[in-house]
C-alpha cells in the first residue's frame, strides 16, 4: 500500500452536517473526491439542491436531505437517513454551526441557548447517534469542527457564546475519543482560523487588523484549504490519531 492509499476513502460512507455552503460544502467535495460516498444535511432545501447541482456540474456526486439538527429527532433522523441512503456510516463530520457577535452583557438567554444548542448540543447528539451505529458496525471516524475561538478570544467583536461552545466541542471530542477507542471509533477535532464563508466577513475593513494582519500569514483561508485536513482525519492516514485538536490557522494562535 502506498502512502497516498492511506488517504483513500474508497468504500467509505460519510455524513457531513451543514454541507450546503462554506466549509461544509468543501468537506463534502473533498471526501467525495477522496472516494467516499457522501451525504449531507442542512435545513435549507433550495441551498441543498443547488449545492448538489454545483457538485454534479464539477463531476462530484453527493446526496442531500433536510434536517434541522436542533429539533428533537434531528440528529437521529440525520444518522438514520445517511445509513439508509449510503448503506452504512463510517465517517461523520460535525460541521454545522452558527456564530453571533454580541457583548456579553447584552446576550439574552434565548440567544445563548440557541448558539449552544446548534454548536454543542446538536453536535453531541450527532456523536451519540453515529457512535451507537459505529460501535455496532465495527468502528468509524468522527471529525468535529471546532475553532481557534476555543484557544483565543476573537477581536474586535465579542462572541462569548460561540467561544464557549467551541471550547466545549474540543473537550467533548477528547472525552469521546477516550471512551470510544475500544470500539474502534476515532474522534478528532479540527480548529480552523479565519476562513472566507458567509459566517466570517473576512473582507470587511473593520476586521482587517485583528482577523488578517494579526495572523503571521496575514491572510484568511479558503474552504478548500481546510478540506484536505478533514480527509486526513477521516482516513486511515490518521489511524493512530484520536482525541487530537488539529489547528489550521495560518499561525494565528502563535501569539
Ligand atoms: P456557514 O454559515 O457558511 O455555514 C453553516 C452551515 O451550517 C450551513 O450549511 C447551514 O445550513 C448549516 N446549519 C446551521 N444551522 C443548522 C441547523 N440547525 N441544522 C442543520 N444545519 C444547520 O458557516 P462556515 O462554513 O463558516 O462554518 C462551518 C463550521 O466551521 C462551523 O462549525 C463554524 O463554527 C466553523 N468555523 C468557521 C470558521 C470561519 O472562519 N468561517 C472558523 C472556524 C470554525 P442551513 O442554514 O441550510 O441549515
Tab-separated table of C-alpha atoms and ligand atoms in Angstrom:
chain	number	residue	atom	x	y	z
A	1	UNK	CA	0.000	0.000	0.000
A	2	UNK	CA	1.437	3.374	-0.974
A	3	UNK	CA	1.300	6.310	1.395
A	4	UNK	CA	-1.354	8.032	-0.703
A	5	UNK	CA	-3.560	4.918	-0.489
A	6	UNK	CA	-3.919	5.536	3.255
A	7	UNK	CA	-5.746	8.785	2.428
A	8	UNK	CA	-8.221	6.984	0.149
A	9	UNK	CA	-11.821	6.871	1.301
A	10	UNK	CA	-12.912	4.369	-1.338
A	11	UNK	CA	-15.728	2.223	0.039
A	12	UNK	CA	-16.359	4.542	2.998
A	13	UNK	CA	-19.705	6.202	3.725
A	14	UNK	CA	-19.610	9.780	5.065
A	15	UNK	CA	-22.146	12.218	6.510
A	16	UNK	CA	-21.401	15.954	6.731
A	17	UNK	CA	-23.636	18.351	8.656
A	18	UNK	CA	-24.089	21.832	7.210
A	19	UNK	CA	-22.812	20.726	3.802
A	20	UNK	CA	-24.685	23.146	1.566
A	21	UNK	CA	-22.173	26.010	1.668
A	22	UNK	CA	-18.930	27.295	3.120
A	23	UNK	CA	-16.632	24.840	4.832
A	24	UNK	CA	-19.175	22.022	4.813
A	25	UNK	CA	-19.513	22.115	1.041
A	26	UNK	CA	-15.734	21.944	0.653
A	27	UNK	CA	-15.672	18.975	3.049
A	28	UNK	CA	-18.372	17.159	1.038
A	29	UNK	CA	-16.375	17.706	-2.114
A	30	UNK	CA	-13.069	16.686	-0.555
A	31	UNK	CA	-14.452	13.476	0.974
A	32	UNK	CA	-16.168	12.540	-2.296
A	33	UNK	CA	-13.047	13.263	-4.350
A	34	UNK	CA	-11.126	11.019	-1.948
A	35	UNK	CA	-13.521	8.210	-2.855
A	36	UNK	CA	-16.262	8.266	-0.199
A	37	UNK	CA	-19.991	8.060	-0.808
A	38	UNK	CA	-21.196	11.265	0.808
A	39	UNK	CA	-24.495	12.583	2.132
A	40	UNK	CA	-25.022	15.928	3.806
A	41	UNK	CA	-27.754	17.563	5.830
A	42	UNK	CA	-28.796	21.180	6.357
A	43	UNK	CA	-32.118	22.999	6.788
A	44	UNK	CA	-32.496	24.911	3.516
A	45	UNK	CA	-33.836	22.656	0.717
A	46	UNK	CA	-33.050	25.123	-2.051
A	47	UNK	CA	-29.454	25.581	-0.936
A	48	UNK	CA	-29.084	21.820	-0.549
A	49	UNK	CA	-30.313	21.289	-4.101
A	50	UNK	CA	-28.072	23.962	-5.582
A	51	UNK	CA	-25.053	22.562	-3.736
A	52	UNK	CA	-25.790	19.074	-5.097
A	53	UNK	CA	-26.163	20.634	-8.563
A	54	UNK	CA	-22.902	22.568	-8.336
A	55	UNK	CA	-21.070	19.450	-7.179
A	56	UNK	CA	-22.582	17.388	-10.001
A	57	UNK	CA	-21.505	20.027	-12.512
A	58	UNK	CA	-17.974	19.535	-11.190
A	59	UNK	CA	-18.294	15.760	-11.562
A	60	UNK	CA	-18.833	15.066	-7.844
A	61	UNK	CA	-21.790	13.009	-6.606
A	62	UNK	CA	-23.385	13.725	-3.228
A	63	UNK	CA	-26.819	13.310	-1.694
A	64	UNK	CA	-28.563	15.863	0.469
A	65	UNK	CA	-31.577	15.827	2.732
A	66	UNK	CA	-33.144	18.401	5.004
A	67	UNK	CA	-32.669	18.167	8.754
A	68	UNK	CA	-32.834	20.791	11.478
A	69	UNK	CA	-30.221	19.500	13.868
A	70	UNK	CA	-31.670	21.304	16.890
A	71	UNK	CA	-35.041	19.599	16.543
A	72	UNK	CA	-35.755	16.740	18.952
A	73	UNK	CA	-35.337	13.998	16.381
A	74	UNK	CA	-32.913	15.895	14.062
A	75	UNK	CA	-29.704	14.016	14.917
A	76	UNK	CA	-31.344	10.575	14.836
A	77	UNK	CA	-33.032	11.475	11.521
A	78	UNK	CA	-29.696	12.622	10.111
A	79	UNK	CA	-27.830	9.454	11.085
A	80	UNK	CA	-30.655	7.065	10.131
A	81	UNK	CA	-31.168	8.926	6.829
A	82	UNK	CA	-27.476	8.668	5.979
A	83	UNK	CA	-27.315	4.983	6.902
A	84	UNK	CA	-30.351	4.311	4.721
A	85	UNK	CA	-29.089	6.323	1.730
A	86	UNK	CA	-25.455	5.186	1.910
A	87	UNK	CA	-25.941	1.653	3.215
A	88	UNK	CA	-23.962	2.409	6.379
A	89	UNK	CA	-21.872	5.111	8.009
A	90	UNK	CA	-18.108	5.133	8.543
A	91	UNK	CA	-17.374	8.871	8.784
A	92	UNK	CA	-19.220	11.734	10.463
A	93	UNK	CA	-18.113	15.341	10.023
A	94	UNK	CA	-19.908	17.587	12.504
A	95	UNK	CA	-19.569	20.908	10.708
A	96	UNK	CA	-22.896	22.771	11.117
A	97	UNK	CA	-22.503	25.790	13.359
A	98	UNK	CA	-23.549	29.368	13.980
A	99	UNK	CA	-21.877	32.460	15.428
A	100	UNK	CA	-23.471	35.536	16.938
A	101	UNK	CA	-21.456	38.664	17.704
A	102	UNK	CA	-22.694	40.438	20.846
A	103	UNK	CA	-21.111	41.823	24.018
A	104	UNK	CA	-21.671	39.523	26.997
A	105	UNK	CA	-23.853	41.916	28.991
A	106	UNK	CA	-26.298	42.197	26.087
A	107	UNK	CA	-26.828	38.499	25.373
A	108	UNK	CA	-30.377	37.296	26.012
A	109	UNK	CA	-30.779	33.775	27.422
A	110	UNK	CA	-32.574	32.556	24.292
A	111	UNK	CA	-29.671	33.607	22.047
A	112	UNK	CA	-27.086	31.985	24.298
A	113	UNK	CA	-29.134	28.776	24.382
A	114	UNK	CA	-29.559	28.753	20.597
A	115	UNK	CA	-25.835	29.057	19.885
A	116	UNK	CA	-25.061	26.304	22.391
A	117	UNK	CA	-27.909	24.161	21.010
A	118	UNK	CA	-26.536	24.222	17.472
A	119	UNK	CA	-22.816	24.195	18.168
A	120	UNK	CA	-22.685	21.852	21.160
A	121	UNK	CA	-25.931	20.030	21.976
A	122	UNK	CA	-26.738	19.047	18.380
A	123	UNK	CA	-23.102	18.049	17.776
A	124	UNK	CA	-23.145	15.924	20.937
A	125	UNK	CA	-26.409	14.262	19.916
A	126	UNK	CA	-24.967	13.601	16.424
A	127	UNK	CA	-21.909	11.970	18.009
A	128	UNK	CA	-24.125	9.819	20.222
A	129	UNK	CA	-26.351	8.669	17.351
A	130	UNK	CA	-23.440	7.986	14.998
A	131	UNK	CA	-21.311	6.479	17.780
A	132	UNK	CA	-24.014	3.917	18.588
A	133	UNK	CA	-24.150	2.887	14.927
A	134	UNK	CA	-20.354	2.776	14.572
A	135	UNK	CA	-19.996	0.718	17.750
A	136	UNK	CA	-22.408	-1.861	16.328
A	137	UNK	CA	-20.704	-1.952	12.926
A	138	UNK	CA	-17.071	-2.171	13.968
A	139	UNK	CA	-15.911	1.441	14.180
A	140	UNK	CA	-15.553	4.718	12.354
A	141	UNK	CA	-14.090	8.198	12.367
A	142	UNK	CA	-15.758	11.323	13.717
A	143	UNK	CA	-14.391	14.771	12.894
A	144	UNK	CA	-15.779	17.667	14.928
A	145	UNK	CA	-15.266	21.171	13.583
A	146	UNK	CA	-14.079	23.290	16.469
A	147	UNK	CA	-12.342	26.634	16.140
A	148	UNK	CA	-9.374	28.700	17.218
A	149	UNK	CA	-12.063	30.574	19.179
A	150	UNK	CA	-11.596	27.900	21.853
A	151	UNK	CA	-7.934	28.901	22.156
A	152	UNK	CA	-8.009	32.684	21.697
A	153	UNK	CA	-10.634	35.356	22.236
A	154	UNK	CA	-11.565	36.895	18.902
A	155	UNK	CA	-11.449	40.666	18.457
A	156	UNK	CA	-12.725	43.279	17.849
A	157	UNK	CA	-16.164	41.613	18.003
A	158	UNK	CA	-17.285	39.821	21.148
A	159	UNK	CA	-18.811	36.347	20.818
A	160	UNK	CA	-18.631	34.570	24.191
A	161	UNK	CA	-21.385	32.051	23.402
A	162	UNK	CA	-19.556	30.862	20.286
A	163	UNK	CA	-16.181	30.750	22.023
A	164	UNK	CA	-17.576	28.736	24.944
A	165	UNK	CA	-19.375	26.331	22.606
A	166	UNK	CA	-16.217	25.598	20.608
A	167	UNK	CA	-14.102	25.053	23.751
A	168	UNK	CA	-16.723	22.525	24.849
A	169	UNK	CA	-16.583	20.820	21.438
A	170	UNK	CA	-12.848	20.300	21.866
A	171	UNK	CA	-13.190	18.776	25.337
A	172	UNK	CA	-16.156	16.639	24.268
A	173	UNK	CA	-14.023	15.366	21.383
A	174	UNK	CA	-11.300	14.266	23.798
A	175	UNK	CA	-13.829	12.692	26.166
A	176	UNK	CA	-15.472	10.610	23.442
A	177	UNK	CA	-12.087	9.653	21.983
A	178	UNK	CA	-11.020	8.182	25.312
A	179	UNK	CA	-14.304	6.376	25.849
A	180	UNK	CA	-14.799	5.006	22.346
A	181	UNK	CA	-11.254	3.914	21.452
A	182	UNK	CA	-12.205	0.376	22.485
A	183	UNK	CA	-14.971	0.440	19.851
A	184	UNK	CA	-12.503	1.404	17.109
A	185	UNK	CA	-14.137	4.828	16.835
A	186	UNK	CA	-11.651	7.679	16.453
A	187	UNK	CA	-12.836	11.162	17.411
A	188	UNK	CA	-10.785	14.218	16.476
A	189	UNK	CA	-11.416	17.937	16.123
A	190	UNK	CA	-10.262	20.458	13.574
A	191	UNK	CA	-9.803	24.044	14.723
A	192	UNK	CA	-9.695	26.462	11.772
A	193	UNK	CA	-8.712	30.103	11.888
A	194	UNK	CA	-10.459	32.654	9.678
A	195	UNK	CA	-11.972	31.170	6.523
A	196	UNK	CA	-13.911	33.090	3.898
A	197	UNK	CA	-17.551	31.929	4.221
A	198	UNK	CA	-20.910	33.521	4.959
A	199	UNK	CA	-20.166	33.159	8.656
A	200	UNK	CA	-16.904	35.102	8.565
A	201	UNK	CA	-16.938	38.503	6.863
A	202	UNK	CA	-13.195	38.412	6.276
A	203	UNK	CA	-13.206	41.224	3.690
A	204	UNK	CA	-14.800	43.847	5.948
A	205	UNK	CA	-12.351	46.664	6.754
A	206	UNK	CA	-13.262	46.817	10.471
A	207	UNK	CA	-11.994	43.252	10.913
A	208	UNK	CA	-8.804	43.610	8.892
A	209	UNK	CA	-6.390	44.434	11.712
A	210	UNK	CA	-7.372	41.670	14.128
A	211	UNK	CA	-8.514	38.971	11.732
A	212	UNK	CA	-5.906	39.320	8.990
A	213	UNK	CA	-2.927	41.483	9.951
A	214	UNK	CA	-2.508	39.788	13.360
A	215	UNK	CA	-2.014	36.376	11.715
A	216	UNK	CA	1.599	35.543	10.788
A	217	UNK	CA	0.493	34.561	7.271
A	218	UNK	CA	-1.533	37.805	7.028
A	219	UNK	CA	-4.419	36.276	5.132
A	220	UNK	CA	-7.577	34.241	5.562
A	221	UNK	CA	-8.071	30.731	4.196
A	222	UNK	CA	-10.406	29.478	1.522
A	223	UNK	CA	-12.579	26.478	2.456
A	224	UNK	CA	-10.733	24.199	0.042
A	225	UNK	CA	-7.526	24.774	2.037
A	226	UNK	CA	-9.185	23.277	5.109
A	227	UNK	CA	-10.828	20.271	3.408
A	228	UNK	CA	-7.645	18.151	2.988
A	229	UNK	CA	-7.219	18.088	6.770
A	230	UNK	CA	-10.733	16.677	7.136
A	231	UNK	CA	-9.875	13.965	4.597
A	232	UNK	CA	-6.743	13.211	6.613
A	233	UNK	CA	-8.640	12.942	9.901
A	234	UNK	CA	-11.389	10.839	8.300
A	235	UNK	CA	-8.986	8.426	6.622
A	236	UNK	CA	-6.589	5.680	7.677
A	237	UNK	CA	-3.767	8.182	7.144
A	238	UNK	CA	-4.562	9.287	10.714
A	239	UNK	CA	-5.152	5.744	12.058
A	240	UNK	CA	-3.138	6.362	15.279
A	241	UNK	CA	-4.736	9.748	15.962
A	242	UNK	CA	-7.653	10.162	18.335
A	243	UNK	CA	-8.618	12.939	20.749
A	244	UNK	CA	-6.466	15.426	18.859
A	245	UNK	CA	-7.334	19.008	18.057
A	246	UNK	CA	-5.680	19.945	14.774
A	247	UNK	CA	-5.196	23.699	14.482
A	248	UNK	CA	-5.133	25.107	10.936
A	249	UNK	CA	-4.975	28.867	11.125
A	250	UNK	CA	-2.093	30.483	9.199
A	251	UNK	CA	-0.255	30.713	12.511
A	252	UNK	CA	-2.929	32.818	14.227
A	253	UNK	CA	-2.699	31.234	17.696
A	254	UNK	CA	1.085	31.653	17.863
A	255	UNK	CA	0.777	34.945	19.660
B	1	LIG	P1	-21.717	28.925	7.206
B	1	LIG	O1	-22.571	29.864	7.982
B	1	LIG	O2	-21.219	29.318	5.871
B	1	LIG	O3	-22.486	27.510	7.041
B	1	LIG	C1	-23.120	26.920	8.144
B	1	LIG	C2	-23.769	25.621	7.703
B	1	LIG	O4	-24.448	25.017	8.832
B	1	LIG	C3	-24.819	25.804	6.627
B	1	LIG	O5	-24.725	24.743	5.705
B	1	LIG	C4	-26.142	25.740	7.391
B	1	LIG	O6	-27.185	25.302	6.514
B	1	LIG	C5	-25.797	24.715	8.477
B	1	LIG	N1	-26.640	24.808	9.677
B	1	LIG	C6	-26.730	25.851	10.544
B	1	LIG	N2	-27.646	25.590	11.496
B	1	LIG	C7	-28.147	24.343	11.231
B	1	LIG	C8	-29.135	23.520	11.837
B	1	LIG	N3	-29.829	23.921	12.919
B	1	LIG	N4	-29.408	22.310	11.297
B	1	LIG	C9	-28.739	21.904	10.174
B	1	LIG	N5	-27.797	22.635	9.564
B	1	LIG	C10	-27.500	23.849	10.079
B	1	LIG	O7	-20.506	28.551	8.187
B	1	LIG	P2	-18.975	28.141	7.898
B	1	LIG	O8	-18.883	27.290	6.700
B	1	LIG	O9	-18.146	29.331	8.038
B	1	LIG	O10	-18.695	27.253	9.212
B	1	LIG	C11	-18.766	25.845	9.241
B	1	LIG	C12	-18.192	25.382	10.571
B	1	LIG	O11	-16.837	25.821	10.690
B	1	LIG	C13	-18.929	25.930	11.802
B	1	LIG	O12	-18.989	24.962	12.809
B	1	LIG	C14	-18.045	27.089	12.230
B	1	LIG	O13	-18.194	27.392	13.595
B	1	LIG	C15	-16.683	26.528	11.908
B	1	LIG	N6	-15.613	27.523	11.760
B	1	LIG	C16	-15.716	28.510	10.796
B	1	LIG	C17	-14.699	29.436	10.652
B	1	LIG	C18	-14.738	30.528	9.630
B	1	LIG	O14	-13.890	31.436	9.689
B	1	LIG	N7	-15.669	30.505	8.678
B	1	LIG	C19	-13.519	29.398	11.541
B	1	LIG	C20	-13.523	28.325	12.491
B	1	LIG	C21	-14.535	27.436	12.590
B	1	LIG	P3	-28.736	25.780	6.658
B	1	LIG	O15	-28.725	27.239	7.015
B	1	LIG	O16	-29.339	25.482	5.318
B	1	LIG	O17	-29.293	24.908	7.752
